[in-house]
GROMACS .gro file of C-alpha atoms in nm:
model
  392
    1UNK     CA    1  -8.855  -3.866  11.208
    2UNK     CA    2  -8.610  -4.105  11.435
    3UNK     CA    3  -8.826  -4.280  11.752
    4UNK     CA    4  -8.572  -4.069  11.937
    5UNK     CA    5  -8.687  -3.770  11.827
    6UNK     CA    6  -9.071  -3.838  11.858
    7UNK     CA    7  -9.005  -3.992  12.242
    8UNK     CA    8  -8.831  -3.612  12.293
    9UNK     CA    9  -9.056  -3.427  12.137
   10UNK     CA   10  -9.385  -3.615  12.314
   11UNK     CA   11  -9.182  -3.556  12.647
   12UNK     CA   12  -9.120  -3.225  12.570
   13UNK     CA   13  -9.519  -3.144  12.511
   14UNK     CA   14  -9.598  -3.306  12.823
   15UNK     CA   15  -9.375  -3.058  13.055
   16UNK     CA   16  -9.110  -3.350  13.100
   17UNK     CA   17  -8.802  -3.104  13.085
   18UNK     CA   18  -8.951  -2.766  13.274
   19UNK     CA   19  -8.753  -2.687  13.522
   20UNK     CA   20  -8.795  -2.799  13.876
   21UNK     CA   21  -9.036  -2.601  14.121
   22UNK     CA   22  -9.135  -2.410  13.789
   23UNK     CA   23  -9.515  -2.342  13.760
   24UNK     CA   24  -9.665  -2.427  13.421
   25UNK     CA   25  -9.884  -2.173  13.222
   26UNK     CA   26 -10.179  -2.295  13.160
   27UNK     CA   27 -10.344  -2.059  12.893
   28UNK     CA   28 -10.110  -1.857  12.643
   29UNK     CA   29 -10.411  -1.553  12.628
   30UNK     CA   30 -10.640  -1.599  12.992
   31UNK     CA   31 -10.955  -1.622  12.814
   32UNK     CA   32 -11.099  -1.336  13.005
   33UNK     CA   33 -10.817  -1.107  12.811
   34UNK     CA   34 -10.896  -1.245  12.486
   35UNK     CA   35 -11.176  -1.077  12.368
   36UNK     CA   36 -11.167  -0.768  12.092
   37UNK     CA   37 -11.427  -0.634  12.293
   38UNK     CA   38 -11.165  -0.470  12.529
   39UNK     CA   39 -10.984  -0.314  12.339
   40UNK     CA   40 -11.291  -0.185  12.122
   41UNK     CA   41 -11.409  -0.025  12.480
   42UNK     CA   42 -11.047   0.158  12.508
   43UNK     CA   43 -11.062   0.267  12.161
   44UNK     CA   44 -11.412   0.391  12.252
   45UNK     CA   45 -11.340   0.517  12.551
   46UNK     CA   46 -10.952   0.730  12.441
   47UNK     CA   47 -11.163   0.873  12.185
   48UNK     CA   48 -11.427   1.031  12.427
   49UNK     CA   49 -11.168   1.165  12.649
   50UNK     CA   50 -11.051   1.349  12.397
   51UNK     CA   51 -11.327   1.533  12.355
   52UNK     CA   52 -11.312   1.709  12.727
   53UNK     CA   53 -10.928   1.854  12.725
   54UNK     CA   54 -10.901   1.909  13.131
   55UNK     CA   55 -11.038   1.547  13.202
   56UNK     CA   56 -10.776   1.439  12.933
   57UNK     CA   57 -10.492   1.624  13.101
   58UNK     CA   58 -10.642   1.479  13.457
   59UNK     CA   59 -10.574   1.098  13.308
   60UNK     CA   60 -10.267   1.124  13.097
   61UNK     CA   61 -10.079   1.394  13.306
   62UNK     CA   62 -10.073   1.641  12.975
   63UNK     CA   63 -10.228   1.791  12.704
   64UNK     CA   64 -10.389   1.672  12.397
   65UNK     CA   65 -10.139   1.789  12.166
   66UNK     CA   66  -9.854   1.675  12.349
   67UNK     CA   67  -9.971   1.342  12.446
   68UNK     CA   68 -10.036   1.325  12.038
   69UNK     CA   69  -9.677   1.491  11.980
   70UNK     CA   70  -9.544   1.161  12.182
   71UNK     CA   71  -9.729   0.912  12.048
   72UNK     CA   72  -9.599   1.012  11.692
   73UNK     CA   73  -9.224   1.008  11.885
   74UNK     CA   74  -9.306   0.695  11.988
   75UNK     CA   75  -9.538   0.512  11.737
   76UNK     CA   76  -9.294   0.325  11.519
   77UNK     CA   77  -9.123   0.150  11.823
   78UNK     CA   78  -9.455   0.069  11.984
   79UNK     CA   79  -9.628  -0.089  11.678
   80UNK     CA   80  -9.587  -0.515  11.694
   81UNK     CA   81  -9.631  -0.697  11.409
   82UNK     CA   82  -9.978  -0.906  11.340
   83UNK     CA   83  -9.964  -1.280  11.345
   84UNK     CA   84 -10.163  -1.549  11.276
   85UNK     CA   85 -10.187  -1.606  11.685
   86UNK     CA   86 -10.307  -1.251  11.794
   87UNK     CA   87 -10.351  -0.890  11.746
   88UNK     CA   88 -10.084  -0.686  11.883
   89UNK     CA   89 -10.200  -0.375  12.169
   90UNK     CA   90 -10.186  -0.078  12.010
   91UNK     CA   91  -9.939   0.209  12.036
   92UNK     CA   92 -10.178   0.408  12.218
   93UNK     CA   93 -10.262   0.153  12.445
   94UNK     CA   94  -9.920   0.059  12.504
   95UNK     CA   95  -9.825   0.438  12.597
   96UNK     CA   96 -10.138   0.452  12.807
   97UNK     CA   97 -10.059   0.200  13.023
   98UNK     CA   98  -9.725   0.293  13.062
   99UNK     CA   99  -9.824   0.647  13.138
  100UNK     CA  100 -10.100   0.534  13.355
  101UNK     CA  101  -9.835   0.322  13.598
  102UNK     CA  102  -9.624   0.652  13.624
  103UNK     CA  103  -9.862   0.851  13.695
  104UNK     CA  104 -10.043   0.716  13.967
  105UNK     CA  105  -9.797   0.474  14.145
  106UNK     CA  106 -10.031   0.161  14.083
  107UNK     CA  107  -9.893  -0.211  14.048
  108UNK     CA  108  -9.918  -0.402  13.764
  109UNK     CA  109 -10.206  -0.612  13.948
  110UNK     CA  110 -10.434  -0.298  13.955
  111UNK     CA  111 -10.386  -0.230  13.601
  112UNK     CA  112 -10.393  -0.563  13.454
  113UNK     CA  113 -10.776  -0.539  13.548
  114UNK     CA  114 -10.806  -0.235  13.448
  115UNK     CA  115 -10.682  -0.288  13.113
  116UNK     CA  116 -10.771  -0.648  13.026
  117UNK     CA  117 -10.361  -0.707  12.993
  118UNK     CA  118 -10.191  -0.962  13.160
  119UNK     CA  119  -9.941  -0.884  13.450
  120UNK     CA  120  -9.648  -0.994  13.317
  121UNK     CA  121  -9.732  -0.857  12.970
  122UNK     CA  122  -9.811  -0.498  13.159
  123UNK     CA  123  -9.446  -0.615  13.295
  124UNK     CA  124  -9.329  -0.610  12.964
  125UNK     CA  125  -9.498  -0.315  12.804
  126UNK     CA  126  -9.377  -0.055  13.114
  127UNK     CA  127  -9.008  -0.176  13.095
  128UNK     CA  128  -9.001  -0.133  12.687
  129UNK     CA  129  -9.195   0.159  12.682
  130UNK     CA  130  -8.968   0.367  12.960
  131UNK     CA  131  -8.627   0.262  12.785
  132UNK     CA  132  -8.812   0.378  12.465
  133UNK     CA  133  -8.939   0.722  12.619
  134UNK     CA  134  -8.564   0.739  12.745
  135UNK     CA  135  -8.351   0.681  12.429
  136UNK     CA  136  -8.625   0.867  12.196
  137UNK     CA  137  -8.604   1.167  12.338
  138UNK     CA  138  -8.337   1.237  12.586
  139UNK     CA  139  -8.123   1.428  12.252
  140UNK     CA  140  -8.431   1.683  12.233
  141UNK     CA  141  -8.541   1.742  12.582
  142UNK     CA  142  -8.155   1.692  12.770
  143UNK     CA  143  -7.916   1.767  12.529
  144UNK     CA  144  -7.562   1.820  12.619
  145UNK     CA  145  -7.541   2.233  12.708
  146UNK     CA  146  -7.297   2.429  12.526
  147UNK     CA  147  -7.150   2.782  12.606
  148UNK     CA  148  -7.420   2.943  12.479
  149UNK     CA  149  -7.733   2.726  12.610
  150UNK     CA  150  -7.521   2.761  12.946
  151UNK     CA  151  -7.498   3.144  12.935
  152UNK     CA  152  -7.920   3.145  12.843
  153UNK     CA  153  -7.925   2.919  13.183
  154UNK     CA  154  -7.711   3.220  13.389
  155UNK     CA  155  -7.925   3.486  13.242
  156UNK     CA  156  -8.282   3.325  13.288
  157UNK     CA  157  -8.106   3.214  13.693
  158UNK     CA  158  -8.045   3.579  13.755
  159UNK     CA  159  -8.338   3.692  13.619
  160UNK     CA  160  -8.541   3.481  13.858
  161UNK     CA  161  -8.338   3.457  14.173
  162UNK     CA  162  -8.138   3.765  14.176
  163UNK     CA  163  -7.813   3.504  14.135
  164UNK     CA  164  -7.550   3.578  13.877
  165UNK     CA  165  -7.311   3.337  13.680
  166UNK     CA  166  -7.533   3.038  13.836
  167UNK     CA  167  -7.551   2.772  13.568
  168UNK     CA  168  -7.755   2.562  13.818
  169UNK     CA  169  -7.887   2.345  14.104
  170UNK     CA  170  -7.754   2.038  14.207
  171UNK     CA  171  -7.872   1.778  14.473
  172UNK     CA  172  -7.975   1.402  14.532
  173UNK     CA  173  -8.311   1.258  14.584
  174UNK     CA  174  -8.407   0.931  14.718
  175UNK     CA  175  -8.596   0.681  14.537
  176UNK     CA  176  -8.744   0.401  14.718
  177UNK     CA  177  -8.681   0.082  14.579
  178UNK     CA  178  -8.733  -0.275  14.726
  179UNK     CA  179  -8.412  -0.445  14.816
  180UNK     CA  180  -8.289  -0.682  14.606
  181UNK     CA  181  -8.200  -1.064  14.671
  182UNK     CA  182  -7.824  -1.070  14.840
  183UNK     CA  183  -7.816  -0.696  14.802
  184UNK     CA  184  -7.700  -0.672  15.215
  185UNK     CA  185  -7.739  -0.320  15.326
  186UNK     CA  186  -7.604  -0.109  15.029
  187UNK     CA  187  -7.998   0.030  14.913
  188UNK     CA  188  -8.013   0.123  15.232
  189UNK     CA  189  -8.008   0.481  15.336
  190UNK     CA  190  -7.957   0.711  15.642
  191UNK     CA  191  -8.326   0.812  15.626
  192UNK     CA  192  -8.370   0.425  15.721
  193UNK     CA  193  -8.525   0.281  15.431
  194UNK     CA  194  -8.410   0.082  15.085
  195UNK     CA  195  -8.389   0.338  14.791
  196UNK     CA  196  -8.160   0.462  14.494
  197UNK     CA  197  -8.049   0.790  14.420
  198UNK     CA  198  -8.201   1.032  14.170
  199UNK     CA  199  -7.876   1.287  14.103
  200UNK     CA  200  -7.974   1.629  13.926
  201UNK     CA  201  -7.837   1.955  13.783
  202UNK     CA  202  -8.203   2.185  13.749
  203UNK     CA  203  -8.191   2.477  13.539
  204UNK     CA  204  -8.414   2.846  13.686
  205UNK     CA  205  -8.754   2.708  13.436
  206UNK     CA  206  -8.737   2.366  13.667
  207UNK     CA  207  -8.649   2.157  13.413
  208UNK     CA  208  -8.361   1.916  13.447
  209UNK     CA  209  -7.993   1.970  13.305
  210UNK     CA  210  -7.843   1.618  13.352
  211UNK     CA  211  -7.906   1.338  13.570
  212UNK     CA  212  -7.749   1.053  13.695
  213UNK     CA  213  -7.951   0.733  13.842
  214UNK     CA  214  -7.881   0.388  14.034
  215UNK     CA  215  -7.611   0.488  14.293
  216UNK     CA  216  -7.689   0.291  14.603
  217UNK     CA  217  -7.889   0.459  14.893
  218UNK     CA  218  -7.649   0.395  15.146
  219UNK     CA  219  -7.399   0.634  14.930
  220UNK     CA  220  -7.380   1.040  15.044
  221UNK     CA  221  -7.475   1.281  14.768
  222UNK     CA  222  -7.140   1.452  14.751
  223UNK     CA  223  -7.023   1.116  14.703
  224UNK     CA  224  -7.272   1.008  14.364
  225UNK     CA  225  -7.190   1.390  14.246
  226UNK     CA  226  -6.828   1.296  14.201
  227UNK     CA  227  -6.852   1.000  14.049
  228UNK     CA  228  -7.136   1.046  13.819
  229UNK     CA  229  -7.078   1.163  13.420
  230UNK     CA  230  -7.158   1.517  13.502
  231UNK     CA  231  -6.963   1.585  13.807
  232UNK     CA  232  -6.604   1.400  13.668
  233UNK     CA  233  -6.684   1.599  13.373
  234UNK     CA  234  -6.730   1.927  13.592
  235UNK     CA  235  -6.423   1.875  13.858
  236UNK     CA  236  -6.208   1.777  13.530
  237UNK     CA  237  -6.312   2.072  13.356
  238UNK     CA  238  -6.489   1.955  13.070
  239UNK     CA  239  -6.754   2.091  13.073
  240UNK     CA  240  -6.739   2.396  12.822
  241UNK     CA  241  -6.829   2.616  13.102
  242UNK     CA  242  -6.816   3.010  12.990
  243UNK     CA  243  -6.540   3.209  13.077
  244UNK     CA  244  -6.519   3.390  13.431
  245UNK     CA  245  -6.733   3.741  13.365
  246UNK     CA  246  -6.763   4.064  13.533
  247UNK     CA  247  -7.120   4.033  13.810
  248UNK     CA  248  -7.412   4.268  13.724
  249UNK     CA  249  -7.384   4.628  13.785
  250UNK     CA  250  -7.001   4.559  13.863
  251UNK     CA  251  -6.692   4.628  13.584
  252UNK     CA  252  -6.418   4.487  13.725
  253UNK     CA  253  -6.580   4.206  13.987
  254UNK     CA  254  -6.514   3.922  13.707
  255UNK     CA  255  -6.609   3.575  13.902
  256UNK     CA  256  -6.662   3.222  13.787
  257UNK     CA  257  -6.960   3.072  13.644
  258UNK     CA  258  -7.102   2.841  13.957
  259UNK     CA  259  -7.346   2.552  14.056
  260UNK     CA  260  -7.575   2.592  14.365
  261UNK     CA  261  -7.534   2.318  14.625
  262UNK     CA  262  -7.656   2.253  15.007
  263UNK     CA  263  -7.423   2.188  15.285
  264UNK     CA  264  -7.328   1.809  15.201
  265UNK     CA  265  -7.102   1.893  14.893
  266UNK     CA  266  -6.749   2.023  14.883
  267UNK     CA  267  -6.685   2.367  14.788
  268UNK     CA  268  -6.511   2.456  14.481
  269UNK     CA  269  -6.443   2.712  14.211
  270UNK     CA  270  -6.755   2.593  14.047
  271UNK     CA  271  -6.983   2.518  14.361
  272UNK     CA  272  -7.087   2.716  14.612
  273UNK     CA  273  -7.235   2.601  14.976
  274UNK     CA  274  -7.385   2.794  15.211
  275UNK     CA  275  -7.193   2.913  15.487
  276UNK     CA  276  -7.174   2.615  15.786
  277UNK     CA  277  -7.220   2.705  16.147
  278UNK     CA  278  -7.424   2.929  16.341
  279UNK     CA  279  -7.326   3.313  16.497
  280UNK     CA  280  -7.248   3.410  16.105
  281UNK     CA  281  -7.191   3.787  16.041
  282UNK     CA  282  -7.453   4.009  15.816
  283UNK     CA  283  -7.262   3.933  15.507
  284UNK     CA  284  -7.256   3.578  15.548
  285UNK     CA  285  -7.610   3.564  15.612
  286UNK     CA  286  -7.731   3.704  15.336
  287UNK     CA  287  -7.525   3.482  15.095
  288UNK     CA  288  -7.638   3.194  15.266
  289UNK     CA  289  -8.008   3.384  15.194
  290UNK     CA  290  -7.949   3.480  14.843
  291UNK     CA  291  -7.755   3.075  14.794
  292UNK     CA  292  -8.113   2.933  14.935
  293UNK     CA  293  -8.313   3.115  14.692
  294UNK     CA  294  -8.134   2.935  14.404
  295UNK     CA  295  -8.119   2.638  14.538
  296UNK     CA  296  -8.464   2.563  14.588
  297UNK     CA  297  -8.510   2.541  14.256
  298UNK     CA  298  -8.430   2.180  14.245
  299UNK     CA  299  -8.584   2.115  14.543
  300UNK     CA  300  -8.930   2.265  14.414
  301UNK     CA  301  -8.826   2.010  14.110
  302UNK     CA  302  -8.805   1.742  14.280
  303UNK     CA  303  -9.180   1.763  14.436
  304UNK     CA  304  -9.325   1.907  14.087
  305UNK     CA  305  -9.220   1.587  13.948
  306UNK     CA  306  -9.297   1.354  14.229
  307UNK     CA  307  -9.669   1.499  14.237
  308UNK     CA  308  -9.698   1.460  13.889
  309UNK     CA  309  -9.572   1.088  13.794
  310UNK     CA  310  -9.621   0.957  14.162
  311UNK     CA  311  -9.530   0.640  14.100
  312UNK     CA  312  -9.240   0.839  14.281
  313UNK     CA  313  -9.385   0.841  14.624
  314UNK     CA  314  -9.413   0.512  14.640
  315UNK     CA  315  -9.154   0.226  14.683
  316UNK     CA  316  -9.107   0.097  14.311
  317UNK     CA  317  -9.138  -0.295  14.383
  318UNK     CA  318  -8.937  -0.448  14.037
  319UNK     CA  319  -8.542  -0.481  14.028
  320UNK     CA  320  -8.262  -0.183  14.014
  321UNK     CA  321  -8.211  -0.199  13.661
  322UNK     CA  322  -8.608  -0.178  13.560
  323UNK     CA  323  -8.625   0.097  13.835
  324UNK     CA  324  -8.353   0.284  13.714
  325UNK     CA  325  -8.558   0.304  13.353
  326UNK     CA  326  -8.849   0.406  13.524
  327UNK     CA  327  -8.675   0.728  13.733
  328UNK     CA  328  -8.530   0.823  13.376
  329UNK     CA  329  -8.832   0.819  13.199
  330UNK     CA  330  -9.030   1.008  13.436
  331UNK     CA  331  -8.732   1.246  13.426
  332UNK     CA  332  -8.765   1.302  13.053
  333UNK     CA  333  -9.134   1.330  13.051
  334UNK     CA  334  -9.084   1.622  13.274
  335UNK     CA  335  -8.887   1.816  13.065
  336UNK     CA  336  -9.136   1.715  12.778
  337UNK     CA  337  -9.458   1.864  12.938
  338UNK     CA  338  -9.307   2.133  13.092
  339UNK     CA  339  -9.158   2.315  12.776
  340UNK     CA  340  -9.478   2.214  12.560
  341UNK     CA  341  -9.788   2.288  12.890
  342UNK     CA  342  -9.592   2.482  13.131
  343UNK     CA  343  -9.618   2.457  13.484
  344UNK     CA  344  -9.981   2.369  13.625
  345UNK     CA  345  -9.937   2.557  13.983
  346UNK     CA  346 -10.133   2.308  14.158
  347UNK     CA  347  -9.866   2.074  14.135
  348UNK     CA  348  -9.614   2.287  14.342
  349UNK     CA  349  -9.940   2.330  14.645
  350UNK     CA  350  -9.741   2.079  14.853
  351UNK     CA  351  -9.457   2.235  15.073
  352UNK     CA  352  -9.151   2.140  14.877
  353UNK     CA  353  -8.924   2.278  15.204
  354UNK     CA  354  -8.974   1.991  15.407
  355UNK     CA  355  -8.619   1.897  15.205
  356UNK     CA  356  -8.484   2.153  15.289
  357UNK     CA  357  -8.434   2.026  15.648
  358UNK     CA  358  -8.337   1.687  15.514
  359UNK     CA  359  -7.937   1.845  15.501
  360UNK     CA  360  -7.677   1.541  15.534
  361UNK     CA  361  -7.371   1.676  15.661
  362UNK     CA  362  -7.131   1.531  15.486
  363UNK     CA  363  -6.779   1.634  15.246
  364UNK     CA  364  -6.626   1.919  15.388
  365UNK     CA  365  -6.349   1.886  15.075
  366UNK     CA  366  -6.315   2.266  15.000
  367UNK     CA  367  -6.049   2.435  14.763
  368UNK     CA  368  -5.883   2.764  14.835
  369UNK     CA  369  -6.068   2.862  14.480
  370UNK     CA  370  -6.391   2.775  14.633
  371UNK     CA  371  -6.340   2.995  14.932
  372UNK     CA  372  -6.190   3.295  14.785
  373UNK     CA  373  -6.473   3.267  14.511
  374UNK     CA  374  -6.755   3.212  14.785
  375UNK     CA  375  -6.587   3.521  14.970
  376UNK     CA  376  -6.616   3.738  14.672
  377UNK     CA  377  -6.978   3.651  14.603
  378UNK     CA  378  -7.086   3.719  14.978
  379UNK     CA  379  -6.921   4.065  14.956
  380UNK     CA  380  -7.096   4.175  14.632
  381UNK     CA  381  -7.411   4.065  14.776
  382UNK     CA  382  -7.392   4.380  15.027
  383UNK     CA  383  -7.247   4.592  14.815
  384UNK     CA  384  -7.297   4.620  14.400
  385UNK     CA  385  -7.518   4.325  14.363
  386UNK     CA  386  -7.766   4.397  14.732
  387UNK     CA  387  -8.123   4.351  14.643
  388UNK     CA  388  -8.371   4.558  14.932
  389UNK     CA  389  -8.566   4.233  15.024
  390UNK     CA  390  -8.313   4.072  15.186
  391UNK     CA  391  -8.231   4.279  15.492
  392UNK     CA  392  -8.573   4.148  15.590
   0.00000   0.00000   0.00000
């Protein structure tokens, strides 16, 4: 070796060339993380949980068999190579963690006690886990619908809020998000703090259609429907929607399949809004009535999954891009629990109406398809297609 090369290489060791201002790690395991023992008293301790099922389903946010059913999903991706320099976490540890952030909203400090695990290694784990929940099993749990899934979504609709031809709910949450360096105003919304928007299409069962994450708070939802994968793919008719079909108990009343939507989005062949204003007529009324009872289905979506992985309530403090992974991932974990546990009711105690009032009254775009569909729904509502509870 040159006396070039052994003068760069001694600088080198001695921190000569980190950057400026940098701060300089001074153990590559803290000692107080680098004991076995830890991870003997998870192993010790995931075992005994298993043994009481509702405690279980109390930590992990699920059952037994469907946390195990995920792990296997999962396993492969999650299990690091041993080297001569440590042990890797294991895949159940990994997924724990992960699963333990979600679900109750804590920061990486809190759990990097709790779990012997460094911060920036909990860092890690999270972001690789959620891309990996995302990717893994998005095909299974939010595949693409096709005439026939979206004709099972119509049927179950009607059978559960008296709506026909509905092939969903759509509307925007707000996820609060830190603001990012140089990021001016564009995170932040009309409800006057920083967030991103969750966009979703909910099916009757609660569980989510499509979604679309990451638009900028400051944007309308009308505005992130339009432009999202789902919406171009709905207002340029691509979306294999079913064929117009006659409504129930009526022969010759054939209408349009439709998607349920509040007050902020335009109306059109394929969306129906509520009647605006005030002094409406009976048979206004009750469509706006009948509209509200499908609709709410996203809303009551919306708060079962926010009570569930509530690191949703809370602003998510890490950049767009890693929050964007973690919306998507708690996204897809709802539709994995749900179809395997079902709905635990005391999730949907809180009053999911407060959204209700949260209307933003934006995009009055309408099409004279949307109106004379709209018109046509409203009038079988009082005639063919009147249910008794609603002249209450």
């Amino acid at each position: 070796m040159s006396s070039l090369l052994k003068i760069i290489c001694m600088a080198e060791a001695a921190g000569e060339f980190e950057e400026p201002g940098k701060k300089s790690r001074m153990y590559w395991v803290h000692p107080m993380h680098s004991s076995k023992e830890h991870d003997i008293q998870f192993q010790e301790f995931y075992n005994n949980l298993k043994k009481y099922p509702e405690k279980f389903f109390d930590y992990y946010r699920m059952s037994i068999s469907t946390f195990e059913e995920l792990l296997e999903k999962v396993r492969t991706h999650l299990t690091k190579e041993v080297t001569q320099f440590r042990i890797p976490i294991s895949p159940e540890k990994r997924l724990t963690v992960t699963l333990r952030y979600l679900s109750t909203g804590s920061n990486f400090a809190s759990l990097h006690f709790d779990f012997a695990i460094g911060k920036s290694t909990i860092n890690g784990i999270v972001k690789e886990t959620c891309k990996l929940l995302w990717s893994v099993l998005l095909e299974a749990e939010m595949p693409k619908p096709t005439k026939e899934t979206w004709l099972q979504i119509s049927d179950l609709f009607y059978k559960k809020t008296n709506f026909p031809n509905c092939l969903g709910a759509i509307d925007g949450k707000h996820i609060r998000c830190k603001n990012p360096n140089h990021a001016g105003s564009l995170y932040f919304n009309y409800k006057k703090y920083f967030s991103i928007v969750l966009m979703a299409v909910v099916d009757a069962n609660l569980n989510f259609i499509s979604i679309d994450v990451g638009a900028y708070g400051r944007e309308a939802d009308p505005t992130v429907f339009r432009e999202s994968v789902f919406g171009q793919k709905l207002y340029s008719n691509l979306l294999e929607i079913p064929e117009p079909r006659a409504l129930p108990s009526s022969e010759n009343n054939i209408q349009p399949f439709v998607f349920v939507a509040d007050e902020a989005f335009g109306l059109h062949t394929n969306v129906m809004r509520p009647f605006p204003g005030r002094g409406l007529n009976d048979t206004r009324r009750i469509f706006n009535y009948r509209l509200s009872r499908a609709r709410r289905t996203v809303e009551c979506a919306f708060g079962v999954l926010t009570n569930k992985w509530r690191v949703l309530h809370t602003a998510i403090l890490v950049e767009p891009e890693f929050c964007d992974d973690i919306v998507k991932a708690c996204c897809i974990l709802h539709n994995f629990v749900r179809k395997r546990d079902g709905c635990n009711y005391e999730e949907t105690e809180e009053n999911f109406n407060v959204q209700l009032n949260d209307l933003q009254f934006h995009g009055r775009n309408v099409t004279f398809g949307g109106i004379e569909t709209r018109d046509n729904y409203a009038n079988y509502f009082v005639t063919e297609g009147a249910v008794p509870f609603q002249y209450k």
